[in-house]
Coordinates of C-alpha atoms in Angstrom, one line a residue:
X1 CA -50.2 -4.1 2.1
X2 CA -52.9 -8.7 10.3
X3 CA -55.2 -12.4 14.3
X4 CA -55.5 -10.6 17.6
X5 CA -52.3 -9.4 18.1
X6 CA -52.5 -8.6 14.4
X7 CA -55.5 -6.7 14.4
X8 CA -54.5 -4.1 17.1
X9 CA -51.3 -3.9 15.8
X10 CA -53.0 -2.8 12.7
X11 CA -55.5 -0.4 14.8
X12 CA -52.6 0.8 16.0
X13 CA -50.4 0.9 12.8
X14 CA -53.5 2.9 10.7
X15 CA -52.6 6.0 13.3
X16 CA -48.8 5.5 14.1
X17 CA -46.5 7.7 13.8
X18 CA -42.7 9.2 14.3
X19 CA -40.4 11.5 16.0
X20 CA -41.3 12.7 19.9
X21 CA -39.8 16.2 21.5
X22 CA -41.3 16.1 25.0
X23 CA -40.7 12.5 27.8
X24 CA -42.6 13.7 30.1
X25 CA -45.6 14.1 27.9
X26 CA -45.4 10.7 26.4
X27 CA -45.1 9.3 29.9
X28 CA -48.4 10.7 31.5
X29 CA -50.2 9.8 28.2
X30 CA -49.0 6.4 28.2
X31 CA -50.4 6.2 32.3
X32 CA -53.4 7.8 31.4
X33 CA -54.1 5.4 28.3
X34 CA -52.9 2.1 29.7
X35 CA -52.8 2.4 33.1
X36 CA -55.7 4.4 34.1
X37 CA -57.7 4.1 31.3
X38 CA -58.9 7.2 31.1
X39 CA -59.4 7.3 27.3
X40 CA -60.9 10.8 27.5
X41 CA -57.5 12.7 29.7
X42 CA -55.2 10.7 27.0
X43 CA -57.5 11.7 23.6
X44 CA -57.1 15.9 25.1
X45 CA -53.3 14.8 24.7
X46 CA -53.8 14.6 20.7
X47 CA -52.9 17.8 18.2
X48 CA -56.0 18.2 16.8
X49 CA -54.5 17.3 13.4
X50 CA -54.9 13.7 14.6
X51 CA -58.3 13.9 16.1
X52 CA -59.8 13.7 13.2
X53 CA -58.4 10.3 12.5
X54 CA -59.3 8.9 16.1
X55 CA -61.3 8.7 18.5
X56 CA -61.6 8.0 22.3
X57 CA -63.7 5.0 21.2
X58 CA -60.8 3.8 19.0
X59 CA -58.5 4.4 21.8
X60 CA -60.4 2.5 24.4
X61 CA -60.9 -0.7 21.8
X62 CA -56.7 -0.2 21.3
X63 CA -56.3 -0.5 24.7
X64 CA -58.4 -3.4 25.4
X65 CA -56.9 -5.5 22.3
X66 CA -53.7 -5.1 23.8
X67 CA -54.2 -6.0 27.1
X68 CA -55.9 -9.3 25.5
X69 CA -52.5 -9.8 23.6
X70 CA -49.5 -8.0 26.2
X71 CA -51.6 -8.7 29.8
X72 CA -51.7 -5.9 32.5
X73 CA -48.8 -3.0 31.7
X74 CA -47.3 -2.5 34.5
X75 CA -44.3 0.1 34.4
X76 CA -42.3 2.3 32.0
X77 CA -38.6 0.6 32.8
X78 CA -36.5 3.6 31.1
X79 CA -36.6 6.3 28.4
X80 CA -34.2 6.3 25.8
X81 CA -34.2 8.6 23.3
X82 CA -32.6 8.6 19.0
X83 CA -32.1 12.5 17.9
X84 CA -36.0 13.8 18.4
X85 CA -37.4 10.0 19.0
X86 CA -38.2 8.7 22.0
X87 CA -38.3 5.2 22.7
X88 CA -40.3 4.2 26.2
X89 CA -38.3 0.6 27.4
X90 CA -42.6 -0.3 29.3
X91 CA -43.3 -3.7 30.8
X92 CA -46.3 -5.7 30.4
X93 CA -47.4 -8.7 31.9
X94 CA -46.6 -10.8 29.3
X95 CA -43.6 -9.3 27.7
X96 CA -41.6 -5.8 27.4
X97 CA -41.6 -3.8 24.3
X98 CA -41.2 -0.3 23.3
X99 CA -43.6 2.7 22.5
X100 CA -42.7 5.4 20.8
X101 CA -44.4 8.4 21.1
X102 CA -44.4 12.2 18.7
X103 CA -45.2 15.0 19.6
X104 CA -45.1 18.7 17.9
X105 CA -43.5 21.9 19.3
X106 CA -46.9 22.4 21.2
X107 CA -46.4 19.0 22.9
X108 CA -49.4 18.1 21.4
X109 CA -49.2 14.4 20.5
X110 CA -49.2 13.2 16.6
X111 CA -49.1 9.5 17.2
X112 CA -47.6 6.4 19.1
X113 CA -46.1 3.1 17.9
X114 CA -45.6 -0.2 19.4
X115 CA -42.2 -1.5 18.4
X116 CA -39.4 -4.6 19.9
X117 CA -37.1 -2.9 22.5
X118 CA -34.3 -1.3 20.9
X119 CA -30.8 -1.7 22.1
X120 CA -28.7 1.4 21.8
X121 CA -25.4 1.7 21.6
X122 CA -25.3 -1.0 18.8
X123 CA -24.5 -0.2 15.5
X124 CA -25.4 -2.0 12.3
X125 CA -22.7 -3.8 10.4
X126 CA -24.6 -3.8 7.3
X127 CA -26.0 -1.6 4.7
X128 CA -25.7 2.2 4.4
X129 CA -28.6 5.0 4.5
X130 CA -29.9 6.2 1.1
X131 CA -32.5 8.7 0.8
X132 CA -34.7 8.9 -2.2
X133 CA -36.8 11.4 -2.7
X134 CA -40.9 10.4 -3.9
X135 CA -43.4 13.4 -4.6
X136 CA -43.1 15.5 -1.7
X137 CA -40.8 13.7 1.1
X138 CA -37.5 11.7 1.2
X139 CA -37.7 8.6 1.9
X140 CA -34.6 6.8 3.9
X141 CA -34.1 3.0 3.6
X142 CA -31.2 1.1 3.9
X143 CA -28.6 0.1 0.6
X144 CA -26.8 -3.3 0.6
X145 CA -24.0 -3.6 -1.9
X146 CA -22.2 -6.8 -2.3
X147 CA -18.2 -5.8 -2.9
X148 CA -17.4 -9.1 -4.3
X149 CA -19.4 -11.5 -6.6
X150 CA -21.9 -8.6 -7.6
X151 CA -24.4 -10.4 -9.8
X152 CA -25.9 -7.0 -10.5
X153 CA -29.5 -7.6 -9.9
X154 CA -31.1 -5.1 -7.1
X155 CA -34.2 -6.6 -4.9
X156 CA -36.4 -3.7 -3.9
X157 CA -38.5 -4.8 -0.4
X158 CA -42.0 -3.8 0.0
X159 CA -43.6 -3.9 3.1
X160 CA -47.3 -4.9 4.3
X161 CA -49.9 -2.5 5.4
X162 CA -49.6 0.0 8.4
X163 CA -46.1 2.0 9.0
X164 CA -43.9 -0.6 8.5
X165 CA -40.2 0.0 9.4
X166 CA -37.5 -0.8 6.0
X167 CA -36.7 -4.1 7.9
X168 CA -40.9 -5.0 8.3
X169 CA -40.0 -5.2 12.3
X170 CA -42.3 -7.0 14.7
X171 CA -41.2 -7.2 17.9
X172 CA -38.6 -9.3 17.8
X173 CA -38.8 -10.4 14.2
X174 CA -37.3 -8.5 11.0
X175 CA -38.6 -10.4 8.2
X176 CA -36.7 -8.0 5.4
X177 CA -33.7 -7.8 7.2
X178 CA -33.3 -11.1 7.2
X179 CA -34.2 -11.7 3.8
X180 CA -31.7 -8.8 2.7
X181 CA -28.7 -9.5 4.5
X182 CA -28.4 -13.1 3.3
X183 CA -28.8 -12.6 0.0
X184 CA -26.3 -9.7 0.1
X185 CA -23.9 -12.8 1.0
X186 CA -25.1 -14.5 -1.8
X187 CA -24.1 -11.5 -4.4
X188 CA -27.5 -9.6 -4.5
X189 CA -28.1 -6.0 -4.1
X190 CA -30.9 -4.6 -2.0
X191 CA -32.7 -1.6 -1.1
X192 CA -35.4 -1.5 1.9
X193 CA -36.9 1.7 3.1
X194 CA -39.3 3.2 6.0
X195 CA -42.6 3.7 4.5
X196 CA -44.2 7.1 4.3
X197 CA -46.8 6.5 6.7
X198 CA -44.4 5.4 9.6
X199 CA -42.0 8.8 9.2
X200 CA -44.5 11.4 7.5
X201 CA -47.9 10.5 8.2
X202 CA -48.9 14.1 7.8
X203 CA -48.4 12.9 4.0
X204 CA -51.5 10.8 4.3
X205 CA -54.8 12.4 5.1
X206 CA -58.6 11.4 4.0
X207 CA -58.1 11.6 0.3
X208 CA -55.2 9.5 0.0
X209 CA -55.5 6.2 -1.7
X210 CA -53.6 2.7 -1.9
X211 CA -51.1 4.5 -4.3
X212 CA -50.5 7.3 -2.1
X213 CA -49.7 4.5 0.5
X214 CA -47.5 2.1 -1.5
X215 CA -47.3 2.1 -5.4
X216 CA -46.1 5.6 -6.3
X217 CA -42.9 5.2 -3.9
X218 CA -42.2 2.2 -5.0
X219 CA -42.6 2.9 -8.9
X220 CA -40.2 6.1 -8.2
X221 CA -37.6 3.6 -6.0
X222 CA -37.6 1.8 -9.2
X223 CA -37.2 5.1 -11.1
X224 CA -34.2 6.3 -9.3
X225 CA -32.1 3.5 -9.3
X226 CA -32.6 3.1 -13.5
X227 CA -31.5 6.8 -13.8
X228 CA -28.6 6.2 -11.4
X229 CA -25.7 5.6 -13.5
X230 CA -24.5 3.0 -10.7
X231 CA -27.0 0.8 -11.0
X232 CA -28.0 1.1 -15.0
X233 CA -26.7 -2.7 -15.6
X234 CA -28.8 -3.8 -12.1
X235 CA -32.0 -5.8 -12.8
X236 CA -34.8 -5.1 -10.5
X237 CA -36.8 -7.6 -8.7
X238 CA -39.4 -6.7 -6.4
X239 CA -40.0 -8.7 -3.6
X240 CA -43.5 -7.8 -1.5
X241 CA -45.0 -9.4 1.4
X242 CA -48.7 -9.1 2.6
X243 CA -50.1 -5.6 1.1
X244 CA -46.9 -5.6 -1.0
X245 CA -46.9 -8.7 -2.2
X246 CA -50.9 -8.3 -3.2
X247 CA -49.8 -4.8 -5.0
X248 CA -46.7 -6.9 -7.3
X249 CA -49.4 -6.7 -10.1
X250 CA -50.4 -2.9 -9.9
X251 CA -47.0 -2.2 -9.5
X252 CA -45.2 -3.9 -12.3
X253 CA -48.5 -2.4 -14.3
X254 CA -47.0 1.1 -13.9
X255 CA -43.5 0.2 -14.6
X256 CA -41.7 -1.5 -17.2
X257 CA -38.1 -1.5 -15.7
X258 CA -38.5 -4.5 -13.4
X259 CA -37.4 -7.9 -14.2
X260 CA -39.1 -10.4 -12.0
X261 CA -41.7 -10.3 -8.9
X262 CA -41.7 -12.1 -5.8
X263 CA -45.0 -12.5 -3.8
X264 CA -44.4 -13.8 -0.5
X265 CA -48.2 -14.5 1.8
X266 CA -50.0 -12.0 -0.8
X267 CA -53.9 -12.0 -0.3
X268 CA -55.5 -12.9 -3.7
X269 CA -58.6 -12.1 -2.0
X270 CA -60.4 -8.8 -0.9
X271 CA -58.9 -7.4 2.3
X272 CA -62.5 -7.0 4.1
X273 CA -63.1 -10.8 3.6
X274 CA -59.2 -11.6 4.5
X275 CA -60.4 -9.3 8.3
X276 CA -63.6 -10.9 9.0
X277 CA -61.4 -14.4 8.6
X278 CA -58.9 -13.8 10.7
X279 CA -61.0 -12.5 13.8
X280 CA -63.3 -16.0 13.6
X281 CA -59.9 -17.8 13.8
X282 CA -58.8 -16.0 16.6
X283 CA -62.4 -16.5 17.8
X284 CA -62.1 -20.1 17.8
X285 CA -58.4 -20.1 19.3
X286 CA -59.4 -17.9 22.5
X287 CA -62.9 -17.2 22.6
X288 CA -64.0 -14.2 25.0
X289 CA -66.9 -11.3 25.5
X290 CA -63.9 -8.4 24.0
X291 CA -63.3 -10.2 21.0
X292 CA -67.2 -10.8 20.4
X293 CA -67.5 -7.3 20.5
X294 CA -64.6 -6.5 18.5
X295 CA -66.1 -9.1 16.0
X296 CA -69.8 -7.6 16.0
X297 CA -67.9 -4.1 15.4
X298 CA -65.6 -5.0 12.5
X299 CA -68.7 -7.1 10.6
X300 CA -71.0 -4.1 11.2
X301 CA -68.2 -1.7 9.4
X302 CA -67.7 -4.2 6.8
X303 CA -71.7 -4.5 5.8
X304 CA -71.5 -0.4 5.7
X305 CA -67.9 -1.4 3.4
X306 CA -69.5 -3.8 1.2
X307 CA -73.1 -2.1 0.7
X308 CA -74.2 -0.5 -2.3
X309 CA -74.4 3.2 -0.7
X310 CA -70.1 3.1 0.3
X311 CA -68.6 5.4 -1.6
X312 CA -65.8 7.8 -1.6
X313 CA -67.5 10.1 1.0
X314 CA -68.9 7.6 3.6
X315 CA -67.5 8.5 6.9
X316 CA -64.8 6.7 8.1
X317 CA -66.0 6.1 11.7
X318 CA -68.5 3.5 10.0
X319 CA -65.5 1.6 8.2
X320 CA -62.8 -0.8 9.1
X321 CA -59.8 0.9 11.0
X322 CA -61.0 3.9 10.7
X323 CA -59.5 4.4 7.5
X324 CA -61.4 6.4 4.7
X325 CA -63.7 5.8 2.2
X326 CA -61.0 7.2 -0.5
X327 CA -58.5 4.8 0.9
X328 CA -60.9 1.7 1.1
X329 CA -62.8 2.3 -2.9
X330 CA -58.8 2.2 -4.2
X331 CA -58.6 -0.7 -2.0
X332 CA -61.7 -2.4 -3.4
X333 CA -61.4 -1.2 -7.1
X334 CA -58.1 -3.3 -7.3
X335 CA -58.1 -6.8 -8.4
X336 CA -54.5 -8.8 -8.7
X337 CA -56.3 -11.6 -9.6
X338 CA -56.8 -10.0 -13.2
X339 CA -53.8 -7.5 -13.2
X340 CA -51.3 -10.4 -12.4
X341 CA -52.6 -12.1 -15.8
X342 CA -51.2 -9.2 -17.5
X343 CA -47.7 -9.4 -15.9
X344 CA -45.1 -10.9 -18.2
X345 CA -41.7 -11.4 -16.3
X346 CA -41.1 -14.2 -14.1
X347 CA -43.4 -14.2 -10.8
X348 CA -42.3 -16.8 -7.8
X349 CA -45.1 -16.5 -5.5
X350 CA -44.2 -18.6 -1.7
X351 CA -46.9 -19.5 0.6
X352 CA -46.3 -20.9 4.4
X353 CA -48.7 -23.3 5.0
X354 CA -49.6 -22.1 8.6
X355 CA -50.0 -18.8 8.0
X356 CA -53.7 -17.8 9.0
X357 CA -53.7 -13.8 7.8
X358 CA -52.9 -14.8 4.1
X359 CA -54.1 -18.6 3.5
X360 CA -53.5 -21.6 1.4
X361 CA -56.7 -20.6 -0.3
X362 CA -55.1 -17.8 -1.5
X363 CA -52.4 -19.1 -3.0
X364 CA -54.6 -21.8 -5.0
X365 CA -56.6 -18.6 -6.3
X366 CA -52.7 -17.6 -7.5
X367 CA -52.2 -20.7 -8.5
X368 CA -55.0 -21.4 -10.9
X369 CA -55.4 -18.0 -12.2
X370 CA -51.7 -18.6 -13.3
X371 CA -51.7 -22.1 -14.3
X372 CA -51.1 -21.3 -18.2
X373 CA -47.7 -19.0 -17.3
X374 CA -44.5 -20.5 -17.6
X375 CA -43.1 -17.9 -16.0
X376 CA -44.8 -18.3 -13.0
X377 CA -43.8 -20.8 -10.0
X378 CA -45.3 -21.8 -6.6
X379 CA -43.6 -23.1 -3.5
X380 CA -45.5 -23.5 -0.2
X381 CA -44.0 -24.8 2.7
X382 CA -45.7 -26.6 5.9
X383 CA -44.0 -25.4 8.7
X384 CA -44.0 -21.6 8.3
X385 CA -46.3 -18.9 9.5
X386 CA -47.1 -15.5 7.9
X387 CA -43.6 -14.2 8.7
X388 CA -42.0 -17.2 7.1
X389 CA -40.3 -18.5 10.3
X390 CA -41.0 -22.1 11.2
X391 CA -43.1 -23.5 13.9
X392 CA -45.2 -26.0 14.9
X393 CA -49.1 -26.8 15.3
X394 CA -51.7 -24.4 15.2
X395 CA -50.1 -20.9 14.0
X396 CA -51.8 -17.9 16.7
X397 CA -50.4 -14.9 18.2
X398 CA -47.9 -15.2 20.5
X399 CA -45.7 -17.1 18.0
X400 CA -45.0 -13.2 16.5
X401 CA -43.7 -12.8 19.9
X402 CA -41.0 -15.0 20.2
X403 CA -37.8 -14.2 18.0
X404 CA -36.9 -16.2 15.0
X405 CA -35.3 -15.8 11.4
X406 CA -36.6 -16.6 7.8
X407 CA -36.6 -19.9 7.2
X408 CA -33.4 -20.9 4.7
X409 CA -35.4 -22.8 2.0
X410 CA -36.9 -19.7 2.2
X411 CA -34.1 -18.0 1.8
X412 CA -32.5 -20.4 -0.8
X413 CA -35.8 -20.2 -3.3
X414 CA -35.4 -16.5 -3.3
X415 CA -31.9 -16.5 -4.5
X416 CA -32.2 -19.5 -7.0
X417 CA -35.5 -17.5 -8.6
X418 CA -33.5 -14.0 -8.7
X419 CA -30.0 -15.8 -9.7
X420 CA -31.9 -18.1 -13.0
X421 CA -32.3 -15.7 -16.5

């Protein structure tokens, strides 16, 4: 199932999207947007499939978040490009990253992404692709298999909100991939995947809802691999962060074949109230006139959000990240709080205590709405942030910038939670 950086790369996320044909497109659209800020020239570039889902207002606040969070951009260093996908190496002031644009056969634009540079030439040692086919697309992940000491039990990944990459990438950081490799050197399976809204966005459109999203891939992930004569001794744990780990609940709800759930940083509270949070912490941390606006916005789209007149049908310009009202009612008719008391397999729920997107409040509300299951545990630790990855003082953006790992308690819980029957 985001802080400053967070909440662009969210604005950004809600519209990203995959595969480019066409360099020379990409690059004047990335001048025109970033450089020249002429929001108007860059919106033209869009197919008009995607118009409907932005706007040149969206694009200028885009813009302006990230030149709060990257500083001036300055150049595009070089293009590199992965079958149809091309990655643009661009240098901002205060780092380098990559941005990947689509584009159709018309060279009409679908969508760009803001991703960590991306070495080429560098293969994985890990983990082979699987495809698995939910509804109407295939989705590819990556497999880990332990050869030796197979304990048999299969951890299924799901990623937080926006089109998260299988190994939950930002920019530097990959969360999953961490998480997955070591305990494939501890004997346990996994499976990680791309979700559909990073490699077939056209999959999502107005109508779509929280399950369209998230929960019916997942719940025919879980499918596949029970049918699968490989893995019919396998138990399945699902392990969610964010938006995953808020959806454990509604998940294991609509599917009886998993054994345990692991919630790492999942908001216990509505998502609206878990926004409007996080940008008066940022507030406080760096105060200026583009946030205060960006502030004003967002509370103004939440009132429309929270009123009694949102429904279904209210347009999505008025709501947060322009997402619909379809999407945001499936949001807001969900409550873990009283799904989770309905789950009976072990739950491990882990909490970093400087984490300012998901907060300790949150996992007290976990905490005391679970305090009667025996099956449930809690572990929070001091240091971490909302990736997991230890640090020091007050958690802010920047510290996503700078690369780390999952912390090894971390690490180590996991595996002692998934090894215990």
């Amino acid at each position: 199932m985001k802080n400053l950086f967070t909440s662009a790369f969210l604005l950004i996320s809600f519209f990203s999207f995959a595969q480019n044909q066409n360099k020379e497109t990409g690059e004047t659209f990335i001048k025109l947007l970033l450089q020249e800020k002429n929001y108007e020239k860059a919106y033209a570039f869009f197919d008009e499939s995607v118009k409907s889902k932005i706007s040149e207002e969206l694009l200028k606040t885009t813009e302006q978040q990230l030149a709060i969070q990257l500083g001036k951009f300055n150049n595009i260093i070089e293009i590199n490009n992965e079958n149809s996908t091309y990655f643009y190496y661009a240098d901002f002031e205060k780092m380098k990253l990559d941005i990947k644009i689509t584009l159709n056969e018309a060279n009409k634009i679908l969508g760009f992404f803001f991703a960590p540079h991306k070495e080429f030439n560098i293969k994985n040692l890990l983990g082979n692709d699987l495809n698995i086919k939910s509804n109407n697309i295939n989705l590819k992940g990556t497999i880990l298999i332990p050869g030796k000491n197979n304990l048999k039990k299969l951890v299924i990944f799901v990623h937080g909100s926006g089109p998260q990459d299988r190994d939950e990438t930002i920019y530097e950081n990959k969360p999953f991939k961490d998480i997955a490799e070591n305990l494939y050197l501890k004997g346990i399976a996994s499976y990680r995947f791309d979700k559909r809204t990073l490699t077939n966005p056209e999959s999502f459109n107005d109508k779509s809802t929280i399950d369209d999203e998230v929960t019916n891939d997942v719940v025919n992930i879980i499918s596949y691999f029970k049918e699968n004569e490989q893995f019919k001794n396998y138990e399945i744990i699902l392990l969610g962060h964010s938006l995953g780990a808020n959806l454990m609940p509604r998940i294991a709800g609509k599917s009886a074949q998993i054994s345990k759930l692991i919630l790492l940083a999942g908001n216990a509270r509505p998502l609206e109230k878990l926004i409007e949070e996080q940008y008066d912490y940022l507030y406080k941390l760096n105060p200026s006139l583009e946030l205060q606006e960006a502030i004003k916005k967002v509370t103004a789209q939440i009132a429309v959000l929270t009123s009694k007149s949102f429904n279904e049908n209210t347009p999505k310009e008025q709501l947060p990240f322009n997402l619909s009202g379809y999407y945001w009612k499936s949001v807001m008719d969900y409550n873990p709080l009283k799904e989770v008391k309905n789950v009976k397999i072990p739950i491990l729920i882990l909490q970093g205590e400087r984490d300012y997107q998901v907060t300790m409040v949150d996992f007290e509300l976990w905490k005391s709405t679970l305090k009667n299951n025996k099956k449930a545990s809690f572990i929070s630790y001091p240091s971490l942030n909302h990736l997991f990855m230890s640090g020091e003082n007050t958690s802010e953006p920047k510290e996503y910038m700078v690369k780390g790992n999952v912390d090894e308690m971390v690490i180590n819980d996991i595996f002692n939670f998934i090894e215990k029957n």
